[in-house]
PDB file of C-alpha atoms and ligand atoms in Angstrom:
ATOM      1  CA  MET A   1       0.000   0.000   0.000  1.00 39.00           C
ATOM      2  CA  GLN A   2       2.724   2.310   1.012  1.00 40.00           C
ATOM      3  CA  GLY A   3       4.578   1.405  -2.169  1.00 44.00           C
ATOM      4  CA  ILE A   4       1.629   2.368  -4.372  1.00 43.00           C
ATOM      5  CA  SER A   5       1.187   5.643  -2.558  1.00 45.00           C
ATOM      6  CA  MET A   6       4.874   6.393  -3.033  1.00 45.00           C
ATOM      7  CA  ARG A   7       4.649   5.615  -6.724  1.00 48.00           C
ATOM      8  CA  ASN A   8       1.643   7.929  -7.069  1.00 51.00           C
ATOM      9  CA  HIS A   9       3.470  10.622  -5.216  1.00 56.00           C
ATOM     10  CA  SER A  10       6.495  10.098  -7.374  1.00 57.00           C
ATOM     11  CA  GLY A  11       4.327  10.254 -10.508  1.00 58.00           C
ATOM     12  CA  ARG A  12       2.736  13.525  -9.427  1.00 60.00           C
ATOM     13  CA  ARG A  13       6.109  14.943  -8.518  1.00 59.00           C
ATOM     14  CA  ARG A  14       7.440  13.869 -11.872  1.00 57.00           C
ATOM     15  CA  ARG A  15       4.568  15.588 -13.689  1.00 56.00           C
ATOM     16  CA  VAL A  16       4.998  18.767 -11.643  1.00 55.00           C
ATOM     17  CA  LEU A  17       8.717  18.693 -12.358  1.00 54.00           C
ATOM     18  CA  ALA A  18       8.102  18.058 -16.035  1.00 53.00           C
ATOM     19  CA  VAL A  19       5.720  21.024 -16.300  1.00 54.00           C
ATOM     20  CA  ALA A  20       8.104  23.249 -14.342  1.00 56.00           C
ATOM     21  CA  ALA A  21      11.086  22.191 -16.429  1.00 57.00           C
ATOM     22  CA  LEU A  22       9.139  22.659 -19.638  1.00 57.00           C
ATOM     23  CA  ALA A  23       8.108  26.135 -18.505  1.00 57.00           C
ATOM     24  CA  ALA A  24      11.735  26.872 -17.657  1.00 59.00           C
ATOM     25  CA  LEU A  25      12.838  25.673 -21.082  1.00 60.00           C
ATOM     26  CA  VAL A  26      10.251  27.852 -22.818  1.00 59.00           C
ATOM     27  CA  ALA A  27      11.262  30.842 -20.661  1.00 58.00           C
ATOM     28  CA  ALA A  28      14.924  30.128 -21.426  1.00 60.00           C
ATOM     29  CA  ALA A  29      14.108  29.897 -25.109  1.00 60.00           C
ATOM     30  CA  VAL A  30      12.411  33.300 -25.041  1.00 57.00           C
ATOM     31  CA  VAL A  31      15.215  34.907 -23.028  1.00 57.00           C
ATOM     32  CA  SER A  32      17.965  33.139 -24.951  1.00 60.00           C
ATOM     33  CA  CYS A  33      16.777  34.037 -28.412  1.00 73.00           C
ATOM     34  CA  VAL A  34      19.541  36.563 -28.783  1.00 79.00           C
ATOM     35  CA  THR A  35      20.574  38.744 -31.665  1.00 87.00           C
ATOM     36  CA  GLU A  36      23.969  38.404 -33.290  1.00 90.00           C
ATOM     37  CA  PRO A  37      25.394  41.941 -32.857  1.00 89.00           C
ATOM     38  CA  GLU A  38      27.085  42.271 -36.269  1.00 91.00           C
ATOM     39  CA  THR A  39      24.464  40.732 -38.554  1.00 92.00           C
ATOM     40  CA  GLY A  40      21.258  41.184 -36.549  1.00 90.00           C
ATOM     41  CA  ARG A  41      20.319  37.502 -37.000  1.00 90.00           C
ATOM     42  CA  ARG A  42      18.166  36.204 -34.132  1.00 87.00           C
ATOM     43  CA  ARG A  43      18.990  32.716 -32.910  1.00 85.00           C
ATOM     44  CA  LEU A  44      18.367  30.409 -29.975  1.00 83.00           C
ATOM     45  CA  ILE A  45      21.312  29.661 -27.689  1.00 84.00           C
ATOM     46  CA  LEU A  46      20.715  27.873 -24.383  1.00 81.00           C
ATOM     47  CA  THR A  47      24.367  27.451 -23.455  1.00 81.00           C
ATOM     48  CA  SER A  48      26.141  30.192 -21.515  1.00 85.00           C
ATOM     49  CA  MET A  49      29.306  31.745 -22.882  1.00 87.00           C
ATOM     50  CA  SER A  50      31.236  30.433 -19.883  1.00 90.00           C
ATOM     51  CA  GLN A  51      29.956  26.884 -20.564  1.00 87.00           C
ATOM     52  CA  GLU A  52      31.074  27.208 -24.169  1.00 86.00           C
ATOM     53  CA  ALA A  53      34.460  28.614 -23.145  1.00 90.00           C
ATOM     54  CA  SER A  54      35.017  25.828 -20.637  1.00 90.00           C
ATOM     55  CA  LEU A  55      34.282  23.160 -23.267  1.00 88.00           C
ATOM     56  CA  GLY A  56      36.559  25.009 -25.696  1.00 89.00           C
ATOM     57  CA  GLN A  57      39.322  25.087 -23.096  1.00 92.00           C
ATOM     58  CA  GLN A  58      38.930  21.338 -22.534  1.00 90.00           C
ATOM     59  CA  SER A  59      39.304  20.633 -26.267  1.00 89.00           C
ATOM     60  CA  TRP A  60      42.256  23.019 -26.472  1.00 92.00           C
ATOM     61  CA  THR A  61      44.047  21.206 -23.638  1.00 93.00           C
ATOM     62  CA  GLU A  62      43.471  17.824 -25.324  1.00 90.00           C
ATOM     63  CA  LEU A  63      44.562  19.186 -28.666  1.00 89.00           C
ATOM     64  CA  THR A  64      47.732  20.912 -27.481  1.00 92.00           C
ATOM     65  CA  GLN A  65      48.712  17.727 -25.623  1.00 93.00           C
ATOM     66  CA  SER A  66      48.208  15.472 -28.635  1.00 92.00           C
ATOM     67  CA  GLN A  67      49.226  17.718 -31.526  1.00 91.00           C
ATOM     68  CA  PRO A  68      52.840  18.932 -31.850  1.00 94.00           C
ATOM     69  CA  LEU A  69      53.405  22.637 -32.413  1.00 94.00           C
ATOM     70  CA  SER A  70      55.075  23.951 -35.525  1.00 92.00           C
ATOM     71  CA  ARG A  71      58.822  24.574 -35.225  1.00 92.00           C
ATOM     72  CA  ASP A  72      58.654  26.999 -38.125  1.00 87.00           C
ATOM     73  CA  GLN A  73      59.191  30.401 -36.550  1.00 88.00           C
ATOM     74  CA  VAL A  74      58.022  32.333 -39.607  1.00 83.00           C
ATOM     75  CA  LYS A  75      54.662  30.524 -39.708  1.00 85.00           C
ATOM     76  CA  THR A  76      54.247  30.666 -35.940  1.00 89.00           C
ATOM     77  CA  ALA A  77      54.980  34.410 -35.932  1.00 89.00           C
ATOM     78  CA  ALA A  78      52.531  34.964 -38.813  1.00 88.00           C
ATOM     79  CA  VAL A  79      49.721  33.146 -36.948  1.00 91.00           C
ATOM     80  CA  GLN A  80      50.379  35.203 -33.819  1.00 92.00           C
ATOM     81  CA  ARG A  81      50.753  38.498 -35.695  1.00 92.00           C
ATOM     82  CA  VAL A  82      47.523  38.142 -37.660  1.00 92.00           C
ATOM     83  CA  GLY A  83      45.594  36.528 -34.805  1.00 93.00           C
ATOM     84  CA  THR A  84      46.526  39.253 -32.345  1.00 94.00           C
ATOM     85  CA  ALA A  85      45.584  42.024 -34.815  1.00 94.00           C
ATOM     86  CA  LEU A  86      42.167  40.385 -35.316  1.00 94.00           C
ATOM     87  CA  SER A  87      41.487  39.707 -31.636  1.00 94.00           C
ATOM     88  CA  GLN A  88      42.054  43.385 -30.871  1.00 95.00           C
ATOM     89  CA  VAL A  89      38.981  44.377 -32.884  1.00 95.00           C
ATOM     90  CA  VAL A  90      36.673  41.860 -31.150  1.00 94.00           C
ATOM     91  CA  LYS A  91      34.445  43.766 -28.737  1.00 92.00           C
ATOM     92  CA  GLN A  92      32.797  40.818 -26.922  1.00 89.00           C
ATOM     93  CA  SER A  93      34.237  39.927 -23.523  1.00 90.00           C
ATOM     94  CA  GLY A  94      34.752  36.389 -22.286  1.00 90.00           C
ATOM     95  CA  PHE A  95      37.523  35.491 -24.721  1.00 94.00           C
ATOM     96  CA  GLU A  96      41.022  34.554 -23.596  1.00 95.00           C
ATOM     97  CA  TRP A  97      42.891  34.558 -26.859  1.00 96.00           C
ATOM     98  CA  GLU A  98      45.658  32.127 -27.753  1.00 95.00           C
ATOM     99  CA  PHE A  99      47.106  31.517 -31.214  1.00 95.00           C
ATOM    100  CA  LYS A 100      49.113  28.438 -32.128  1.00 94.00           C
ATOM    101  CA  CYS A 101      50.487  27.008 -35.332  1.00 93.00           C
ATOM    102  CA  PHE A 102      50.365  23.201 -35.348  1.00 93.00           C
ATOM    103  CA  ALA A 103      52.813  20.924 -37.141  1.00 91.00           C
ATOM    104  CA  SER A 104      50.365  19.123 -39.386  1.00 87.00           C
ATOM    105  CA  ASP A 105      49.865  18.888 -43.126  1.00 81.00           C
ATOM    106  CA  GLU A 106      46.151  19.223 -42.602  1.00 81.00           C
ATOM    107  CA  MET A 107      44.839  22.194 -44.530  1.00 78.00           C
ATOM    108  CA  ASN A 108      42.657  23.745 -41.890  1.00 82.00           C
ATOM    109  CA  ALA A 109      42.244  26.266 -39.112  1.00 87.00           C
ATOM    110  CA  PHE A 110      39.813  26.652 -36.225  1.00 88.00           C
ATOM    111  CA  CYS A 111      38.764  28.874 -33.353  1.00 91.00           C
ATOM    112  CA  LEU A 112      37.272  27.155 -30.319  1.00 90.00           C
ATOM    113  CA  PRO A 113      34.646  28.829 -28.141  1.00 89.00           C
ATOM    114  CA  GLY A 114      36.501  31.101 -25.709  1.00 92.00           C
ATOM    115  CA  GLY A 115      39.120  32.195 -28.252  1.00 94.00           C
ATOM    116  CA  LYS A 116      41.663  29.403 -28.794  1.00 93.00           C
ATOM    117  CA  VAL A 117      42.871  29.604 -32.380  1.00 93.00           C
ATOM    118  CA  GLY A 118      44.839  26.951 -34.237  1.00 92.00           C
ATOM    119  CA  VAL A 119      46.245  27.141 -37.764  1.00 90.00           C
ATOM    120  CA  TYR A 120      47.805  24.037 -39.321  1.00 89.00           C
ATOM    121  CA  GLU A 121      51.069  24.331 -41.248  1.00 86.00           C
ATOM    122  CA  GLY A 122      49.299  22.636 -44.158  1.00 80.00           C
ATOM    123  CA  LEU A 123      47.459  25.859 -44.902  1.00 81.00           C
ATOM    124  CA  PHE A 124      50.745  27.596 -45.649  1.00 77.00           C
ATOM    125  CA  LYS A 125      52.145  25.134 -48.083  1.00 61.00           C
ATOM    126  CA  ALA A 126      49.030  23.940 -49.860  1.00 47.00           C
ATOM    127  CA  PHE A 127      49.060  24.487 -53.597  1.00 38.00           C
ATOM    128  CA  ALA A 128      52.797  25.101 -53.491  1.00 40.00           C
ATOM    129  CA  ASN A 129      53.488  23.354 -56.781  1.00 40.00           C
ATOM    130  CA  ASP A 130      51.854  22.265 -59.997  1.00 39.00           C
ATOM    131  CA  ALA A 131      51.532  18.635 -58.929  1.00 43.00           C
ATOM    132  CA  GLU A 132      49.577  19.563 -55.819  1.00 42.00           C
ATOM    133  CA  MET A 133      47.386  21.922 -57.773  1.00 40.00           C
ATOM    134  CA  ALA A 134      46.708  19.303 -60.409  1.00 39.00           C
ATOM    135  CA  LYS A 135      45.487  16.989 -57.652  1.00 43.00           C
ATOM    136  CA  VAL A 136      42.806  19.460 -56.672  1.00 39.00           C
ATOM    137  CA  GLY A 137      42.035  20.475 -60.215  1.00 39.00           C
ATOM    138  CA  VAL A 138      43.575  23.935 -60.318  1.00 37.00           C
ATOM    139  CA  TYR A 139      45.685  24.817 -63.336  1.00 32.00           C
ATOM    140  CA  GLU A 140      45.566  28.586 -63.319  1.00 35.00           C
ATOM    141  CA  GLY A 141      49.093  29.203 -62.143  1.00 32.00           C
ATOM    142  CA  LEU A 142      51.180  28.806 -59.080  1.00 33.00           C
ATOM    143  CA  PHE A 143      49.813  30.019 -55.804  1.00 41.00           C
ATOM    144  CA  LYS A 144      49.880  29.087 -52.172  1.00 50.00           C
ATOM    145  CA  ALA A 145      46.788  28.797 -50.032  1.00 64.00           C
ATOM    146  CA  PHE A 146      47.956  31.885 -48.176  1.00 70.00           C
ATOM    147  CA  ALA A 147      49.680  34.435 -50.384  1.00 71.00           C
ATOM    148  CA  ASN A 148      49.864  37.037 -47.607  1.00 83.00           C
ATOM    149  CA  ASP A 149      48.786  38.071 -44.103  1.00 88.00           C
ATOM    150  CA  ALA A 150      45.491  39.454 -45.400  1.00 91.00           C
ATOM    151  CA  GLU A 151      44.448  36.039 -46.749  1.00 88.00           C
ATOM    152  CA  MET A 152      45.305  34.420 -43.447  1.00 89.00           C
ATOM    153  CA  ALA A 153      43.308  37.189 -41.738  1.00 92.00           C
ATOM    154  CA  ALA A 154      40.372  36.172 -43.952  1.00 92.00           C
ATOM    155  CA  VAL A 155      40.557  32.564 -42.706  1.00 89.00           C
ATOM    156  CA  VAL A 156      41.374  33.319 -39.072  1.00 91.00           C
ATOM    157  CA  GLY A 157      38.819  36.166 -39.007  1.00 94.00           C
ATOM    158  CA  HIS A 158      36.220  33.727 -40.359  1.00 93.00           C
ATOM    159  CA  GLU A 159      37.116  31.159 -37.676  1.00 91.00           C
ATOM    160  CA  ILE A 160      37.032  33.792 -34.924  1.00 93.00           C
ATOM    161  CA  ALA A 161      33.630  34.926 -36.196  1.00 94.00           C
ATOM    162  CA  HIS A 162      32.257  31.381 -35.758  1.00 92.00           C
ATOM    163  CA  ALA A 163      33.340  31.661 -32.101  1.00 91.00           C
ATOM    164  CA  THR A 164      32.215  35.232 -31.366  1.00 93.00           C
ATOM    165  CA  ALA A 165      28.869  34.640 -33.120  1.00 93.00           C
ATOM    166  CA  ARG A 166      28.586  31.585 -30.846  1.00 91.00           C
ATOM    167  CA  HIS A 167      27.815  29.129 -33.615  1.00 90.00           C
ATOM    168  CA  GLY A 168      29.081  26.337 -31.343  1.00 84.00           C
ATOM    169  CA  GLY A 169      26.522  27.257 -28.659  1.00 84.00           C
ATOM    170  CA  GLU A 170      23.780  27.463 -31.250  1.00 86.00           C
ATOM    171  CA  ARG A 171      24.645  24.037 -32.617  1.00 81.00           C
ATOM    172  CA  MET A 172      24.896  22.579 -29.121  1.00 78.00           C
ATOM    173  CA  THR A 173      21.442  23.988 -28.370  1.00 78.00           C
ATOM    174  CA  TYR A 174      20.146  22.283 -31.491  1.00 74.00           C
ATOM    175  CA  ALA A 175      21.912  19.018 -30.627  1.00 69.00           C
ATOM    176  CA  MET A 176      20.541  19.258 -27.083  1.00 68.00           C
ATOM    177  CA  ALA A 177      17.003  19.681 -28.410  1.00 65.00           C
ATOM    178  CA  VAL A 178      17.468  16.650 -30.642  1.00 61.00           C
ATOM    179  CA  GLY A 179      18.997  14.735 -27.720  1.00 58.00           C
ATOM    180  CA  LEU A 180      16.092  15.658 -25.430  1.00 59.00           C
ATOM    181  CA  ALA A 181      13.622  14.467 -28.012  1.00 54.00           C
ATOM    182  CA  GLY A 182      15.555  11.220 -28.343  1.00 51.00           C
ATOM    183  CA  LEU A 183      15.842  10.603 -24.637  1.00 52.00           C
ATOM    184  CA  GLY A 184      12.195  11.253 -23.917  1.00 50.00           C
ATOM    185  CA  LEU A 185      10.930  14.066 -21.752  1.00 43.00           C
ATOM    186  CA  ASN A 186      10.709  12.216 -18.416  1.00 42.00           C
ATOM    187  CA  MET A 187      14.267  11.059 -18.326  1.00 51.00           C
ATOM    188  CA  ALA A 188      15.623  14.365 -19.542  1.00 48.00           C
ATOM    189  CA  LEU A 189      13.590  16.502 -17.174  1.00 47.00           C
ATOM    190  CA  ASP A 190      14.372  14.341 -14.140  1.00 53.00           C
ATOM    191  CA  SER A 191      18.081  14.711 -14.645  1.00 51.00           C
ATOM    192  CA  LYS A 192      20.053  16.370 -11.904  1.00 53.00           C
ATOM    193  CA  ALA A 193      22.428  19.269 -12.428  1.00 50.00           C
ATOM    194  CA  SER A 194      25.445  16.986 -12.726  1.00 52.00           C
ATOM    195  CA  GLU A 195      23.694  14.905 -15.349  1.00 56.00           C
ATOM    196  CA  ASN A 196      22.818  18.041 -17.278  1.00 58.00           C
ATOM    197  CA  ARG A 197      26.487  18.622 -17.767  1.00 55.00           C
ATOM    198  CA  GLU A 198      26.804  15.161 -19.284  1.00 59.00           C
ATOM    199  CA  LEU A 199      23.965  15.949 -21.666  1.00 58.00           C
ATOM    200  CA  TRP A 200      25.755  19.095 -22.753  1.00 58.00           C
ATOM    201  CA  MET A 201      28.956  17.110 -23.157  1.00 59.00           C
ATOM    202  CA  ALA A 202      27.119  14.661 -25.405  1.00 59.00           C
ATOM    203  CA  ALA A 203      25.661  17.553 -27.380  1.00 58.00           C
ATOM    204  CA  TYR A 204      29.119  19.050 -27.663  1.00 57.00           C
ATOM    205  CA  ALA A 205      30.578  15.736 -28.812  1.00 57.00           C
ATOM    206  CA  GLY A 206      27.977  15.817 -31.557  1.00 54.00           C
ATOM    207  CA  VAL A 207      29.437  18.988 -33.048  1.00 51.00           C
ATOM    208  CA  THR A 208      33.156  18.487 -32.475  1.00 50.00           C
ATOM    209  CA  THR A 209      35.789  15.795 -32.623  1.00 43.00           C
ATOM    210  CA  VAL A 210      38.631  16.791 -30.297  1.00 37.00           C
ATOM    211  CA  GLY A 211      38.133  20.425 -31.113  1.00 43.00           C
ATOM    212  CA  VAL A 212      37.799  20.074 -34.836  1.00 44.00           C
ATOM    213  CA  ILE A 213      34.461  21.474 -35.776  1.00 50.00           C
ATOM    214  CA  LEU A 214      32.266  19.450 -38.094  1.00 58.00           C
ATOM    215  CA  PRO A 215      30.865  21.162 -41.183  1.00 66.00           C
ATOM    216  CA  TYR A 216      28.990  24.361 -40.544  1.00 74.00           C
ATOM    217  CA  SER A 217      25.620  25.130 -42.011  1.00 79.00           C
ATOM    218  CA  ARG A 218      25.341  27.550 -44.895  1.00 82.00           C
ATOM    219  CA  VAL A 219      23.781  30.174 -42.606  1.00 86.00           C
ATOM    220  CA  HIS A 220      26.784  29.979 -40.294  1.00 89.00           C
ATOM    221  CA  GLU A 221      29.260  30.064 -43.184  1.00 90.00           C
ATOM    222  CA  TYR A 222      27.711  33.213 -44.651  1.00 92.00           C
ATOM    223  CA  GLU A 223      27.557  34.853 -41.253  1.00 94.00           C
ATOM    224  CA  ALA A 224      31.194  33.968 -40.418  1.00 95.00           C
ATOM    225  CA  ASP A 225      32.270  35.325 -43.813  1.00 95.00           C
ATOM    226  CA  GLU A 226      30.450  38.580 -43.192  1.00 96.00           C
ATOM    227  CA  ILE A 227      31.725  39.109 -39.648  1.00 97.00           C
ATOM    228  CA  GLY A 228      35.212  37.855 -40.565  1.00 96.00           C
ATOM    229  CA  ALA A 229      35.449  40.408 -43.386  1.00 97.00           C
ATOM    230  CA  LEU A 230      34.472  43.172 -40.941  1.00 97.00           C
ATOM    231  CA  TYR A 231      37.065  41.969 -38.421  1.00 96.00           C
ATOM    232  CA  MET A 232      39.875  41.832 -40.963  1.00 96.00           C
ATOM    233  CA  ALA A 233      38.957  45.284 -42.277  1.00 97.00           C
ATOM    234  CA  ARG A 234      38.896  46.781 -38.784  1.00 97.00           C
ATOM    235  CA  ALA A 235      42.245  45.104 -38.083  1.00 96.00           C
ATOM    236  CA  GLY A 236      43.598  46.965 -41.140  1.00 96.00           C
ATOM    237  CA  TYR A 237      43.717  44.143 -43.731  1.00 95.00           C
ATOM    238  CA  ASP A 238      42.216  44.742 -47.169  1.00 95.00           C
ATOM    239  CA  PRO A 239      38.943  42.759 -47.029  1.00 96.00           C
ATOM    240  CA  ARG A 240      39.050  42.103 -50.795  1.00 93.00           C
ATOM    241  CA  ALA A 241      41.731  39.520 -49.980  1.00 91.00           C
ATOM    242  CA  ALA A 242      38.929  37.385 -48.491  1.00 91.00           C
ATOM    243  CA  VAL A 243      37.186  37.252 -51.875  1.00 89.00           C
ATOM    244  CA  ALA A 244      40.493  36.417 -53.595  1.00 83.00           C
ATOM    245  CA  PHE A 245      41.184  33.658 -51.076  1.00 83.00           C
ATOM    246  CA  TRP A 246      37.801  31.911 -51.201  1.00 82.00           C
ATOM    247  CA  GLU A 247      37.672  32.211 -54.988  1.00 79.00           C
ATOM    248  CA  LYS A 248      40.858  30.143 -55.128  1.00 74.00           C
ATOM    249  CA  PHE A 249      39.104  27.443 -53.152  1.00 69.00           C
ATOM    250  CA  ALA A 250      35.911  27.694 -55.156  1.00 67.00           C
ATOM    251  CA  ALA A 251      38.064  27.095 -58.258  1.00 62.00           C
ATOM    252  CA  SER A 252      39.722  24.048 -56.679  1.00 56.00           C
ATOM    253  CA  LYS A 253      36.456  22.364 -55.790  1.00 50.00           C
ATOM    254  CA  SER A 254      36.144  20.501 -59.074  1.00 49.00           C
ATOM    255  CA  GLY A 255      39.183  18.371 -58.173  1.00 48.00           C
ATOM    256  CA  ALA A 256      39.215  15.000 -56.479  1.00 39.00           C
ATOM    257  CA  ALA A 257      40.961  15.964 -53.236  1.00 48.00           C
ATOM    258  CA  VAL A 258      38.864  18.299 -51.129  1.00 56.00           C
ATOM    259  CA  PRO A 259      41.016  20.130 -48.608  1.00 63.00           C
ATOM    260  CA  GLU A 260      39.908  19.867 -44.969  1.00 68.00           C
ATOM    261  CA  LEU A 261      39.160  23.573 -44.945  1.00 74.00           C
ATOM    262  CA  LEU A 262      36.468  23.005 -47.558  1.00 71.00           C
ATOM    263  CA  SER A 263      34.995  19.973 -45.855  1.00 71.00           C
ATOM    264  CA  THR A 264      34.466  21.959 -42.636  1.00 74.00           C
ATOM    265  CA  HIS A 265      33.716  25.296 -44.330  1.00 77.00           C
ATOM    266  CA  PRO A 266      32.061  24.406 -47.633  1.00 75.00           C
ATOM    267  CA  VAL A 267      32.526  26.943 -50.407  1.00 73.00           C
ATOM    268  CA  ASP A 268      30.037  27.391 -53.188  1.00 72.00           C
ATOM    269  CA  ALA A 269      29.469  30.096 -55.778  1.00 73.00           C
ATOM    270  CA  ASN A 270      26.748  31.641 -53.610  1.00 84.00           C
ATOM    271  CA  ARG A 271      29.154  31.995 -50.736  1.00 86.00           C
ATOM    272  CA  VAL A 272      31.611  34.057 -52.761  1.00 89.00           C
ATOM    273  CA  ALA A 273      28.708  36.102 -54.202  1.00 91.00           C
ATOM    274  CA  ARG A 274      27.424  36.806 -50.669  1.00 93.00           C
ATOM    275  CA  LEU A 275      30.910  37.794 -49.564  1.00 94.00           C
ATOM    276  CA  LYS A 276      31.132  40.265 -52.446  1.00 96.00           C
ATOM    277  CA  GLN A 277      27.852  41.836 -51.268  1.00 96.00           C
ATOM    278  CA  VAL A 278      29.448  42.508 -47.887  1.00 96.00           C
ATOM    279  CA  MET A 279      32.448  44.276 -49.462  1.00 97.00           C
ATOM    280  CA  PRO A 280      31.038  47.850 -49.470  1.00 97.00           C
ATOM    281  CA  ARG A 281      30.440  47.669 -45.698  1.00 97.00           C
ATOM    282  CA  ALA A 282      33.810  45.977 -45.105  1.00 97.00           C
ATOM    283  CA  LEU A 283      35.662  48.535 -47.257  1.00 97.00           C
ATOM    284  CA  ALA A 284      33.996  51.355 -45.315  1.00 98.00           C
ATOM    285  CA  GLU A 285      35.384  49.772 -42.124  1.00 97.00           C
ATOM    286  CA  TYR A 286      38.774  49.385 -43.792  1.00 97.00           C
ATOM    287  CA  GLU A 287      38.829  53.107 -44.646  1.00 97.00           C
ATOM    288  CA  LYS A 288      38.211  53.883 -40.958  1.00 96.00           C
ATOM    289  CA  ALA A 289      40.855  51.461 -39.622  1.00 96.00           C
ATOM    290  CA  PRO A 290      43.473  53.240 -37.493  1.00 94.00           C
ATOM    291  CA  GLN A 291      46.261  51.356 -39.274  1.00 94.00           C
ATOM    292  CA  ARG A 292      45.818  50.125 -42.859  1.00 95.00           C
ATOM    293  CA  ARG A 293      48.123  47.220 -43.653  1.00 93.00           C
ATOM    294  CA  GLY A 294      46.890  46.336 -47.137  1.00 91.00           C
ATOM    295  CA  LEU A 295      47.881  42.701 -47.750  1.00 88.00           C
ATOM    296  CA  GLY A 296      50.352  42.800 -44.855  1.00 88.00           C
ATOM    297  CA  VAL A 297      53.387  40.551 -45.098  1.00 83.00           C
ATOM    298  CA  VAL A 298      53.518  38.762 -48.478  1.00 78.00           C
ATOM    299  CA  TYR A 299      54.824  35.185 -48.333  1.00 73.00           C
TER     300      TYR A 299
HETATM  301 ZN1  LIG B   1      33.329  28.368 -41.543  1.00 95.04          ZN
END
């Protein structure tokens, strides 16, 4: 008898909790539907910036322990020079910037939530010779992936924009919603605070693999391009270098080997067209920049 009464009580409590938690989720959704300051896009983010930064820090620690740093002082200095110039124009707080160049042939770069930026050596030497270009289907002449600081600023600015626009948090929120639906409401809403963290960890694991971000959506790519162009312009780099850089990749897409940068940040003709639309605003920012560097150091 007592057992039945306890079960009933537990059932009522569960329903009350479920309603309360649902109400809290709806309230959080209303409060958390925040506007991206540069583009004005409204989006739902249920993670806090400190949660995102702490997950980013965890990935950064794992990554720096497993991935050797570049010994190339020129590349390392370039990553730090360009990264520092860009971080100085970011107005949001809550970022503790670090810039590292990793010894890897991978052609990619990333910025984790909280401001940890990695650039792989592979981005410097990609497309260094005809044979490599032929592999990716580019025959238009010799060029490197990065011809100058401004092109690196385009990539690093784009990566930083993914972080400052909190695309990771937005994707985690989405993954969390999917996870909640999968788990069923009762189980999810009964979870204690410590279990919530595990849910977020699972959601986070869904969007990253040891810090390497899985492909972004088109909306996020366009937004990161737009904000990244503004950042590079404010940091004094000619934003037209971003168009030049992504056009090189758009041209290489027909080839068999797709560089990692394209698999995580897909380029299509629309993306370059959208970036060109942003140019008037970016050039206006460039004109106002306290120090104009043009293309910066040319490699
Ligand atoms: Zn991207």
